[in-house]
Amino acid sequence: MSFIIGVDIGTTNVKTTAFDTKTAAILASHSEGYEMLHPQPEWSEQNPDDIYKAVCHSIRVVSETCKTQGETLGVCFSTAMHSIMALDEDGLQLTNLIIWADNRSAEIAEKLRVSKEGKKMYRNNGTPIHAMTPLCKLMWLKENEKKIFKAAKRFIGIKEYIVYRLTGKFVIDYSIASATGLFNIKEKKWDDWTLKQIGLDESHLSEAVSPYHIEKLPANNGFKLSAGIPLIMGASDGCLANLGSGAILPGTMAITIGTSGAARICSDVPYLDANMRTFCYILDEDTYVVGGPSNNGAVVFQWLKETFFADSDFNQVFDEAAKISAGSDGLLFYPYLLGERAPIWSSAVRGGFLGLDIQHTKPHFARSVMEGILLNLYSIGKILLETQKVKTIYANGGFAHSPLWVQMLADVFGIKVALNDTVDTGTVGAAMMGLKALGVVDKLSDLHYFTPVSTIFKVDKNVHKTYDEVYDKFGKAAIGVLTNAGIEDN
């Protein structure tokens, strides 16, 4: 028997899973966490060495568990997007890893977004202008950390750092590169025009390679695996969530709600929104992933629990929410507690409740928060539905552990929802991409046995009609929310 190891490097933890290559059975799995640092308001950083150690240890645990079960075919990565750090000419850190949640470049992003230059960058590179992007982070470093910016020999993300620590090489896959705001998604190379605007060139960045690119592990590597085992570059976590759920064919959409959230579809051609509301990233050479991310996923539900239900567990909160009918008796919630990315792309916007009156109780707040998170994702999904008709939504992320929340998703969108046997689609997608890279299969679709569906949630047409009315109110009132934040409505 042989197995492949899929590694999903997320914002707060790494999850590593070994899969039987012929049955997709999980042979071993291990998760390990690491800290997020906030040295100043609006700053979000991590120590890349902490992440590297967690990845190495997680892989060692899984491989040790499986050592008697067969051959390790390879290791493939799914990785969180938008991280950047500066290295000197000796490959030593000049900064911590600045991650997607960092907002220090918000003012730069807001000015760039409405400029001719910003619009051209989006047309070339497919990444909306926002503080999350390495593009804006680099512009901030150039303006505010001139010595570091000048001394930096190279700027890299977390996957590149891990591969560099293992192999001594600086390589980045097209998928992660396409989320930097610096990579031309049509030409599949670093965008010279964008780099020129910030005073950099290709030499400051890693070599861009296919997500199927393979490096061989050297002897005495941090994973403690045998020399020569293939290390497959893999792709971004968002793109691989589509692959790992089965949402890579026309007519399918993936909805992910973890700490943050996203709605995504796949396309064989790049799609760029006229209003710059959506991203267009690369899964592989033949597939683009179009969608929009939300800052405000399950982290907002966590806030709800800690604020309103401190003595309850999550299932008890879901039970309370189930007591309330669709629409929460007129209580609307805008989930912009952390600013927002799609579809409004503003770090300044903030959330709140609307329509609150004396009849509302704690269970109303629970249901309203769950609905608000979904209604915001629906505002992204509606943009995607302009490009293709969707018959099935594949749900993944931590929210999928709640049948109530998944049913609400079906009823808000008016589209049936398929729930996979596992919600950990990042490691599944990485394993699938690794097997194609190794030539085990010719097409990703040959690996359908990796994405079995356990449950289908059908739409309740009456509830969907209610949510259509609720969404109409949500959208109209959102104009006031944006106006109060000093933001023009898209």
JSON list of N, CA, C and O in Angstrom, two decimals, residues 147-194:
[
{"chain": "A", "resi": 147, "resn": "LYS", "atom": "N", "xyz": [14.59, 51.44, 5.27]},
{"chain": "A", "resi": 147, "resn": "LYS", "atom": "CA", "xyz": [15.84, 50.69, 5.42]},
{"chain": "A", "resi": 147, "resn": "LYS", "atom": "C", "xyz": [15.62, 49.20, 5.17]},
{"chain": "A", "resi": 147, "resn": "LYS", "atom": "O", "xyz": [16.44, 48.55, 4.50]},
{"chain": "A", "resi": 148, "resn": "ILE", "atom": "N", "xyz": [14.54, 48.67, 5.72]},
{"chain": "A", "resi": 148, "resn": "ILE", "atom": "CA", "xyz": [14.24, 47.25, 5.52]},
{"chain": "A", "resi": 148, "resn": "ILE", "atom": "C", "xyz": [13.95, 46.98, 4.05]},
{"chain": "A", "resi": 148, "resn": "ILE", "atom": "O", "xyz": [14.45, 46.01, 3.46]},
{"chain": "A", "resi": 149, "resn": "PHE", "atom": "N", "xyz": [13.14, 47.83, 3.44]},
{"chain": "A", "resi": 149, "resn": "PHE", "atom": "CA", "xyz": [12.76, 47.63, 2.04]},
{"chain": "A", "resi": 149, "resn": "PHE", "atom": "C", "xyz": [14.00, 47.64, 1.15]},
{"chain": "A", "resi": 149, "resn": "PHE", "atom": "O", "xyz": [14.15, 46.81, 0.25]},
{"chain": "A", "resi": 150, "resn": "LYS", "atom": "N", "xyz": [14.91, 48.58, 1.43]},
{"chain": "A", "resi": 150, "resn": "LYS", "atom": "CA", "xyz": [16.12, 48.69, 0.62]},
{"chain": "A", "resi": 150, "resn": "LYS", "atom": "C", "xyz": [17.08, 47.51, 0.86]},
{"chain": "A", "resi": 150, "resn": "LYS", "atom": "O", "xyz": [17.75, 47.04, -0.07]},
{"chain": "A", "resi": 151, "resn": "ALA", "atom": "N", "xyz": [17.13, 47.05, 2.10]},
{"chain": "A", "resi": 151, "resn": "ALA", "atom": "CA", "xyz": [18.06, 45.96, 2.45]},
{"chain": "A", "resi": 151, "resn": "ALA", "atom": "C", "xyz": [17.56, 44.59, 2.01]},
{"chain": "A", "resi": 151, "resn": "ALA", "atom": "O", "xyz": [18.35, 43.64, 1.90]},
{"chain": "A", "resi": 152, "resn": "ALA", "atom": "N", "xyz": [16.27, 44.49, 1.76]},
{"chain": "A", "resi": 152, "resn": "ALA", "atom": "CA", "xyz": [15.68, 43.19, 1.44]},
{"chain": "A", "resi": 152, "resn": "ALA", "atom": "C", "xyz": [16.18, 42.68, 0.08]},
{"chain": "A", "resi": 152, "resn": "ALA", "atom": "O", "xyz": [16.09, 43.38, -0.93]},
{"chain": "A", "resi": 153, "resn": "LYS", "atom": "N", "xyz": [16.69, 41.47, 0.09]},
{"chain": "A", "resi": 153, "resn": "LYS", "atom": "CA", "xyz": [17.10, 40.82, -1.15]},
{"chain": "A", "resi": 153, "resn": "LYS", "atom": "C", "xyz": [15.93, 40.10, -1.79]},
{"chain": "A", "resi": 153, "resn": "LYS", "atom": "O", "xyz": [15.85, 39.96, -3.01]},
{"chain": "A", "resi": 154, "resn": "ARG", "atom": "N", "xyz": [14.98, 39.66, -0.92]},
{"chain": "A", "resi": 154, "resn": "ARG", "atom": "CA", "xyz": [13.88, 38.86, -1.44]},
{"chain": "A", "resi": 154, "resn": "ARG", "atom": "C", "xyz": [12.66, 39.01, -0.53]},
{"chain": "A", "resi": 154, "resn": "ARG", "atom": "O", "xyz": [12.79, 39.17, 0.68]},
{"chain": "A", "resi": 155, "resn": "PHE", "atom": "N", "xyz": [11.48, 38.95, -1.15]},
{"chain": "A", "resi": 155, "resn": "PHE", "atom": "CA", "xyz": [10.21, 38.97, -0.42]},
{"chain": "A", "resi": 155, "resn": "PHE", "atom": "C", "xyz": [9.48, 37.66, -0.72]},
{"chain": "A", "resi": 155, "resn": "PHE", "atom": "O", "xyz": [9.26, 37.32, -1.89]},
{"chain": "A", "resi": 156, "resn": "ILE", "atom": "N", "xyz": [9.10, 36.92, 0.33]},
{"chain": "A", "resi": 156, "resn": "ILE", "atom": "CA", "xyz": [8.50, 35.60, 0.14]},
{"chain": "A", "resi": 156, "resn": "ILE", "atom": "C", "xyz": [7.34, 35.39, 1.11]},
{"chain": "A", "resi": 156, "resn": "ILE", "atom": "O", "xyz": [7.18, 36.11, 2.09]},
{"chain": "A", "resi": 157, "resn": "GLY", "atom": "N", "xyz": [6.51, 34.37, 0.82]},
{"chain": "A", "resi": 157, "resn": "GLY", "atom": "CA", "xyz": [5.43, 33.95, 1.69]},
{"chain": "A", "resi": 157, "resn": "GLY", "atom": "C", "xyz": [5.80, 32.71, 2.48]},
{"chain": "A", "resi": 157, "resn": "GLY", "atom": "O", "xyz": [6.92, 32.18, 2.37]},
{"chain": "A", "resi": 158, "resn": "ILE", "atom": "N", "xyz": [4.84, 32.20, 3.24]},
{"chain": "A", "resi": 158, "resn": "ILE", "atom": "CA", "xyz": [5.16, 31.12, 4.18]},
{"chain": "A", "resi": 158, "resn": "ILE", "atom": "C", "xyz": [5.50, 29.80, 3.48]},
{"chain": "A", "resi": 158, "resn": "ILE", "atom": "O", "xyz": [6.41, 29.09, 3.90]},
{"chain": "A", "resi": 159, "resn": "LYS", "atom": "N", "xyz": [4.80, 29.47, 2.40]},
{"chain": "A", "resi": 159, "resn": "LYS", "atom": "CA", "xyz": [5.14, 28.22, 1.72]},
{"chain": "A", "resi": 159, "resn": "LYS", "atom": "C", "xyz": [6.55, 28.28, 1.15]},
{"chain": "A", "resi": 159, "resn": "LYS", "atom": "O", "xyz": [7.33, 27.32, 1.25]},
{"chain": "A", "resi": 160, "resn": "GLU", "atom": "N", "xyz": [6.89, 29.43, 0.56]},
{"chain": "A", "resi": 160, "resn": "GLU", "atom": "CA", "xyz": [8.24, 29.60, 0.01]},
{"chain": "A", "resi": 160, "resn": "GLU", "atom": "C", "xyz": [9.29, 29.46, 1.10]},
{"chain": "A", "resi": 160, "resn": "GLU", "atom": "O", "xyz": [10.36, 28.87, 0.89]},
{"chain": "A", "resi": 161, "resn": "TYR", "atom": "N", "xyz": [8.99, 29.99, 2.29]},
{"chain": "A", "resi": 161, "resn": "TYR", "atom": "CA", "xyz": [9.94, 29.91, 3.40]},
{"chain": "A", "resi": 161, "resn": "TYR", "atom": "C", "xyz": [10.16, 28.46, 3.81]},
{"chain": "A", "resi": 161, "resn": "TYR", "atom": "O", "xyz": [11.30, 28.03, 4.05]},
{"chain": "A", "resi": 162, "resn": "ILE", "atom": "N", "xyz": [9.09, 27.69, 3.88]},
{"chain": "A", "resi": 162, "resn": "ILE", "atom": "CA", "xyz": [9.20, 26.28, 4.27]},
{"chain": "A", "resi": 162, "resn": "ILE", "atom": "C", "xyz": [9.99, 25.50, 3.22]},
{"chain": "A", "resi": 162, "resn": "ILE", "atom": "O", "xyz": [10.89, 24.71, 3.56]},
{"chain": "A", "resi": 163, "resn": "VAL", "atom": "N", "xyz": [9.68, 25.72, 1.95]},
{"chain": "A", "resi": 163, "resn": "VAL", "atom": "CA", "xyz": [10.42, 25.03, 0.88]},
{"chain": "A", "resi": 163, "resn": "VAL", "atom": "C", "xyz": [11.89, 25.45, 0.90]},
{"chain": "A", "resi": 163, "resn": "VAL", "atom": "O", "xyz": [12.80, 24.62, 0.71]},
{"chain": "A", "resi": 164, "resn": "TYR", "atom": "N", "xyz": [12.14, 26.73, 1.15]},
{"chain": "A", "resi": 164, "resn": "TYR", "atom": "CA", "xyz": [13.53, 27.22, 1.23]},
{"chain": "A", "resi": 164, "resn": "TYR", "atom": "C", "xyz": [14.27, 26.55, 2.39]},
{"chain": "A", "resi": 164, "resn": "TYR", "atom": "O", "xyz": [15.43, 26.11, 2.23]},
{"chain": "A", "resi": 165, "resn": "ARG", "atom": "N", "xyz": [13.63, 26.44, 3.56]},
{"chain": "A", "resi": 165, "resn": "ARG", "atom": "CA", "xyz": [14.26, 25.80, 4.70]},
{"chain": "A", "resi": 165, "resn": "ARG", "atom": "C", "xyz": [14.58, 24.33, 4.41]},
{"chain": "A", "resi": 165, "resn": "ARG", "atom": "O", "xyz": [15.56, 23.78, 4.93]},
{"chain": "A", "resi": 166, "resn": "LEU", "atom": "N", "xyz": [13.77, 23.71, 3.57]},
{"chain": "A", "resi": 166, "resn": "LEU", "atom": "CA", "xyz": [13.96, 22.29, 3.27]},
{"chain": "A", "resi": 166, "resn": "LEU", "atom": "C", "xyz": [14.97, 22.06, 2.15]},
{"chain": "A", "resi": 166, "resn": "LEU", "atom": "O", "xyz": [15.76, 21.11, 2.21]},
{"chain": "A", "resi": 167, "resn": "THR", "atom": "N", "xyz": [14.92, 22.91, 1.11]},
{"chain": "A", "resi": 167, "resn": "THR", "atom": "CA", "xyz": [15.68, 22.63, -0.11]},
{"chain": "A", "resi": 167, "resn": "THR", "atom": "C", "xyz": [16.71, 23.70, -0.47]},
{"chain": "A", "resi": 167, "resn": "THR", "atom": "O", "xyz": [17.55, 23.45, -1.34]},
{"chain": "A", "resi": 168, "resn": "GLY", "atom": "N", "xyz": [16.61, 24.87, 0.15]},
{"chain": "A", "resi": 168, "resn": "GLY", "atom": "CA", "xyz": [17.51, 25.96, -0.22]},
{"chain": "A", "resi": 168, "resn": "GLY", "atom": "C", "xyz": [17.09, 26.70, -1.47]},
{"chain": "A", "resi": 168, "resn": "GLY", "atom": "O", "xyz": [17.81, 27.59, -1.95]},
{"chain": "A", "resi": 169, "resn": "LYS", "atom": "N", "xyz": [15.92, 26.36, -2.03]},
{"chain": "A", "resi": 169, "resn": "LYS", "atom": "CA", "xyz": [15.44, 26.99, -3.26]},
{"chain": "A", "resi": 169, "resn": "LYS", "atom": "C", "xyz": [14.26, 27.93, -2.98]},
{"chain": "A", "resi": 169, "resn": "LYS", "atom": "O", "xyz": [13.45, 27.66, -2.10]},
{"chain": "A", "resi": 170, "resn": "PHE", "atom": "N", "xyz": [14.17, 28.99, -3.79]},
{"chain": "A", "resi": 170, "resn": "PHE", "atom": "CA", "xyz": [13.05, 29.93, -3.69]},
{"chain": "A", "resi": 170, "resn": "PHE", "atom": "C", "xyz": [12.13, 29.70, -4.89]},
{"chain": "A", "resi": 170, "resn": "PHE", "atom": "O", "xyz": [12.41, 30.14, -6.01]},
{"chain": "A", "resi": 171, "resn": "VAL", "atom": "N", "xyz": [11.04, 29.00, -4.65]},
{"chain": "A", "resi": 171, "resn": "VAL", "atom": "CA", "xyz": [10.04, 28.75, -5.70]},
{"chain": "A", "resi": 171, "resn": "VAL", "atom": "C", "xyz": [8.65, 29.03, -5.14]},
{"chain": "A", "resi": 171, "resn": "VAL", "atom": "O", "xyz": [8.39, 28.84, -3.94]},
{"chain": "A", "resi": 172, "resn": "ILE", "atom": "N", "xyz": [7.75, 29.48, -6.01]},
{"chain": "A", "resi": 172, "resn": "ILE", "atom": "CA", "xyz": [6.37, 29.77, -5.63]},
{"chain": "A", "resi": 172, "resn": "ILE", "atom": "C", "xyz": [5.46, 29.23, -6.72]},
{"chain": "A", "resi": 172, "resn": "ILE", "atom": "O", "xyz": [5.75, 29.36, -7.92]},
{"chain": "A", "resi": 173, "resn": "ASP", "atom": "N", "xyz": [4.37, 28.58, -6.33]},
{"chain": "A", "resi": 173, "resn": "ASP", "atom": "CA", "xyz": [3.45, 28.05, -7.32]},
{"chain": "A", "resi": 173, "resn": "ASP", "atom": "C", "xyz": [2.57, 29.16, -7.89]},
{"chain": "A", "resi": 173, "resn": "ASP", "atom": "O", "xyz": [2.35, 30.19, -7.26]},
{"chain": "A", "resi": 174, "resn": "TYR", "atom": "N", "xyz": [2.07, 28.94, -9.10]},
{"chain": "A", "resi": 174, "resn": "TYR", "atom": "CA", "xyz": [1.21, 29.93, -9.76]},
{"chain": "A", "resi": 174, "resn": "TYR", "atom": "C", "xyz": [0.02, 30.31, -8.89]},
{"chain": "A", "resi": 174, "resn": "TYR", "atom": "O", "xyz": [-0.43, 31.46, -8.91]},
{"chain": "A", "resi": 175, "resn": "SER", "atom": "N", "xyz": [-0.50, 29.35, -8.16]},
{"chain": "A", "resi": 175, "resn": "SER", "atom": "CA", "xyz": [-1.72, 29.59, -7.38]},
{"chain": "A", "resi": 175, "resn": "SER", "atom": "C", "xyz": [-1.49, 30.62, -6.28]},
{"chain": "A", "resi": 175, "resn": "SER", "atom": "O", "xyz": [-2.24, 31.60, -6.16]},
{"chain": "A", "resi": 176, "resn": "ILE", "atom": "N", "xyz": [-0.45, 30.42, -5.46]},
{"chain": "A", "resi": 176, "resn": "ILE", "atom": "CA", "xyz": [-0.13, 31.39, -4.41]},
{"chain": "A", "resi": 176, "resn": "ILE", "atom": "C", "xyz": [0.32, 32.72, -5.03]},
{"chain": "A", "resi": 176, "resn": "ILE", "atom": "O", "xyz": [-0.05, 33.80, -4.57]},
{"chain": "A", "resi": 177, "resn": "ALA", "atom": "N", "xyz": [1.12, 32.64, -6.10]},
{"chain": "A", "resi": 177, "resn": "ALA", "atom": "CA", "xyz": [1.59, 33.86, -6.77]},
{"chain": "A", "resi": 177, "resn": "ALA", "atom": "C", "xyz": [0.42, 34.70, -7.27]},
{"chain": "A", "resi": 177, "resn": "ALA", "atom": "O", "xyz": [0.46, 35.94, -7.20]},
{"chain": "A", "resi": 178, "resn": "SER", "atom": "N", "xyz": [-0.62, 34.04, -7.76]},
{"chain": "A", "resi": 178, "resn": "SER", "atom": "CA", "xyz": [-1.75, 34.77, -8.34]},
{"chain": "A", "resi": 178, "resn": "SER", "atom": "C", "xyz": [-2.55, 35.54, -7.30]},
{"chain": "A", "resi": 178, "resn": "SER", "atom": "O", "xyz": [-3.40, 36.36, -7.65]},
{"chain": "A", "resi": 179, "resn": "ALA", "atom": "N", "xyz": [-2.30, 35.28, -6.02]},
{"chain": "A", "resi": 179, "resn": "ALA", "atom": "CA", "xyz": [-3.01, 35.99, -4.95]},
{"chain": "A", "resi": 179, "resn": "ALA", "atom": "C", "xyz": [-2.18, 37.13, -4.35]},
{"chain": "A", "resi": 179, "resn": "ALA", "atom": "O", "xyz": [-2.61, 37.76, -3.40]},
{"chain": "A", "resi": 180, "resn": "THR", "atom": "N", "xyz": [-1.01, 37.40, -4.93]},
{"chain": "A", "resi": 180, "resn": "THR", "atom": "CA", "xyz": [-0.15, 38.45, -4.38]},
{"chain": "A", "resi": 180, "resn": "THR", "atom": "C", "xyz": [-0.51, 39.84, -4.87]},
{"chain": "A", "resi": 180, "resn": "THR", "atom": "O", "xyz": [-0.13, 40.84, -4.27]},
{"chain": "A", "resi": 181, "resn": "GLY", "atom": "N", "xyz": [-1.21, 39.91, -6.02]},
{"chain": "A", "resi": 181, "resn": "GLY", "atom": "CA", "xyz": [-1.45, 41.19, -6.66]},
{"chain": "A", "resi": 181, "resn": "GLY", "atom": "C", "xyz": [-0.28, 41.62, -7.53]},
{"chain": "A", "resi": 181, "resn": "GLY", "atom": "O", "xyz": [-0.27, 42.73, -8.08]},
{"chain": "A", "resi": 182, "resn": "LEU", "atom": "N", "xyz": [0.70, 40.73, -7.72]},
{"chain": "A", "resi": 182, "resn": "LEU", "atom": "CA", "xyz": [1.92, 41.04, -8.46]},
{"chain": "A", "resi": 182, "resn": "LEU", "atom": "C", "xyz": [2.11, 40.13, -9.68]},
{"chain": "A", "resi": 182, "resn": "LEU", "atom": "O", "xyz": [3.10, 40.28, -10.40]},
{"chain": "A", "resi": 183, "resn": "PHE", "atom": "N", "xyz": [1.17, 39.21, -9.91]},
{"chain": "A", "resi": 183, "resn": "PHE", "atom": "CA", "xyz": [1.37, 38.13, -10.87]},
{"chain": "A", "resi": 183, "resn": "PHE", "atom": "C", "xyz": [0.33, 38.23, -11.97]},
{"chain": "A", "resi": 183, "resn": "PHE", "atom": "O", "xyz": [-0.88, 38.27, -11.70]},
{"chain": "A", "resi": 184, "resn": "ASN", "atom": "N", "xyz": [0.78, 38.28, -13.21]},
{"chain": "A", "resi": 184, "resn": "ASN", "atom": "CA", "xyz": [-0.13, 38.38, -14.35]},
{"chain": "A", "resi": 184, "resn": "ASN", "atom": "C", "xyz": [-0.78, 37.03, -14.60]},
{"chain": "A", "resi": 184, "resn": "ASN", "atom": "O", "xyz": [-0.11, 36.08, -15.00]},
{"chain": "A", "resi": 185, "resn": "ILE", "atom": "N", "xyz": [-2.09, 36.95, -14.34]},
{"chain": "A", "resi": 185, "resn": "ILE", "atom": "CA", "xyz": [-2.76, 35.65, -14.38]},
{"chain": "A", "resi": 185, "resn": "ILE", "atom": "C", "xyz": [-2.97, 35.13, -15.79]},
{"chain": "A", "resi": 185, "resn": "ILE", "atom": "O", "xyz": [-3.18, 33.92, -15.99]},
{"chain": "A", "resi": 186, "resn": "LYS", "atom": "N", "xyz": [-2.91, 36.01, -16.79]},
{"chain": "A", "resi": 186, "resn": "LYS", "atom": "CA", "xyz": [-3.07, 35.55, -18.18]},
{"chain": "A", "resi": 186, "resn": "LYS", "atom": "C", "xyz": [-1.73, 35.07, -18.74]},
{"chain": "A", "resi": 186, "resn": "LYS", "atom": "O", "xyz": [-1.68, 34.07, -19.45]},
{"chain": "A", "resi": 187, "resn": "GLU", "atom": "N", "xyz": [-0.67, 35.78, -18.41]},
{"chain": "A", "resi": 187, "resn": "GLU", "atom": "CA", "xyz": [0.65, 35.41, -18.92]},
{"chain": "A", "resi": 187, "resn": "GLU", "atom": "C", "xyz": [1.37, 34.41, -18.01]},
{"chain": "A", "resi": 187, "resn": "GLU", "atom": "O", "xyz": [2.39, 33.84, -18.39]},
{"chain": "A", "resi": 188, "resn": "LYS", "atom": "N", "xyz": [0.84, 34.25, -16.79]},
{"chain": "A", "resi": 188, "resn": "LYS", "atom": "CA", "xyz": [1.41, 33.33, -15.80]},
{"chain": "A", "resi": 188, "resn": "LYS", "atom": "C", "xyz": [2.89, 33.64, -15.53]},
{"chain": "A", "resi": 188, "resn": "LYS", "atom": "O", "xyz": [3.76, 32.76, -15.56]},
{"chain": "A", "resi": 189, "resn": "LYS", "atom": "N", "xyz": [3.13, 34.91, -15.24]},
{"chain": "A", "resi": 189, "resn": "LYS", "atom": "CA", "xyz": [4.47, 35.36, -14.85]},
{"chain": "A", "resi": 189, "resn": "LYS", "atom": "C", "xyz": [4.32, 36.64, -14.02]},
{"chain": "A", "resi": 189, "resn": "LYS", "atom": "O", "xyz": [3.28, 37.28, -14.01]},
{"chain": "A", "resi": 190, "resn": "TRP", "atom": "N", "xyz": [5.39, 36.99, -13.30]},
{"chain": "A", "resi": 190, "resn": "TRP", "atom": "CA", "xyz": [5.35, 38.23, -12.53]},
{"chain": "A", "resi": 190, "resn": "TRP", "atom": "C", "xyz": [5.07, 39.40, -13.46]},
{"chain": "A", "resi": 190, "resn": "TRP", "atom": "O", "xyz": [5.62, 39.48, -14.57]},
{"chain": "A", "resi": 191, "resn": "ASP", "atom": "N", "xyz": [4.21, 40.30, -13.03]},
{"chain": "A", "resi": 191, "resn": "ASP", "atom": "CA", "xyz": [3.78, 41.41, -13.87]},
{"chain": "A", "resi": 191, "resn": "ASP", "atom": "C", "xyz": [4.81, 42.54, -13.80]},
{"chain": "A", "resi": 191, "resn": "ASP", "atom": "O", "xyz": [4.91, 43.24, -12.78]},
{"chain": "A", "resi": 192, "resn": "ASP", "atom": "N", "xyz": [5.54, 42.72, -14.87]},
{"chain": "A", "resi": 192, "resn": "ASP", "atom": "CA", "xyz": [6.62, 43.70, -14.88]},
{"chain": "A", "resi": 192, "resn": "ASP", "atom": "C", "xyz": [6.11, 45.11, -14.58]},
{"chain": "A", "resi": 192, "resn": "ASP", "atom": "O", "xyz": [6.76, 45.88, -13.86]},
{"chain": "A", "resi": 193, "resn": "TRP", "atom": "N", "xyz": [4.96, 45.47, -15.14]},
{"chain": "A", "resi": 193, "resn": "TRP", "atom": "CA", "xyz": [4.43, 46.81, -14.96]},
{"chain": "A", "resi": 193, "resn": "TRP", "atom": "C", "xyz": [4.11, 47.09, -13.49]},
{"chain": "A", "resi": 193, "resn": "TRP", "atom": "O", "xyz": [4.45, 48.14, -12.95]},
{"chain": "A", "resi": 194, "resn": "THR", "atom": "N", "xyz": [3.47, 46.12, -12.82]},
{"chain": "A", "resi": 194, "resn": "THR", "atom": "CA", "xyz": [3.14, 46.30, -11.40]},
{"chain": "A", "resi": 194, "resn": "THR", "atom": "C", "xyz": [4.39, 46.39, -10.56]},
{"chain": "A", "resi": 194, "resn": "THR", "atom": "O", "xyz": [4.50, 47.25, -9.67]}
]
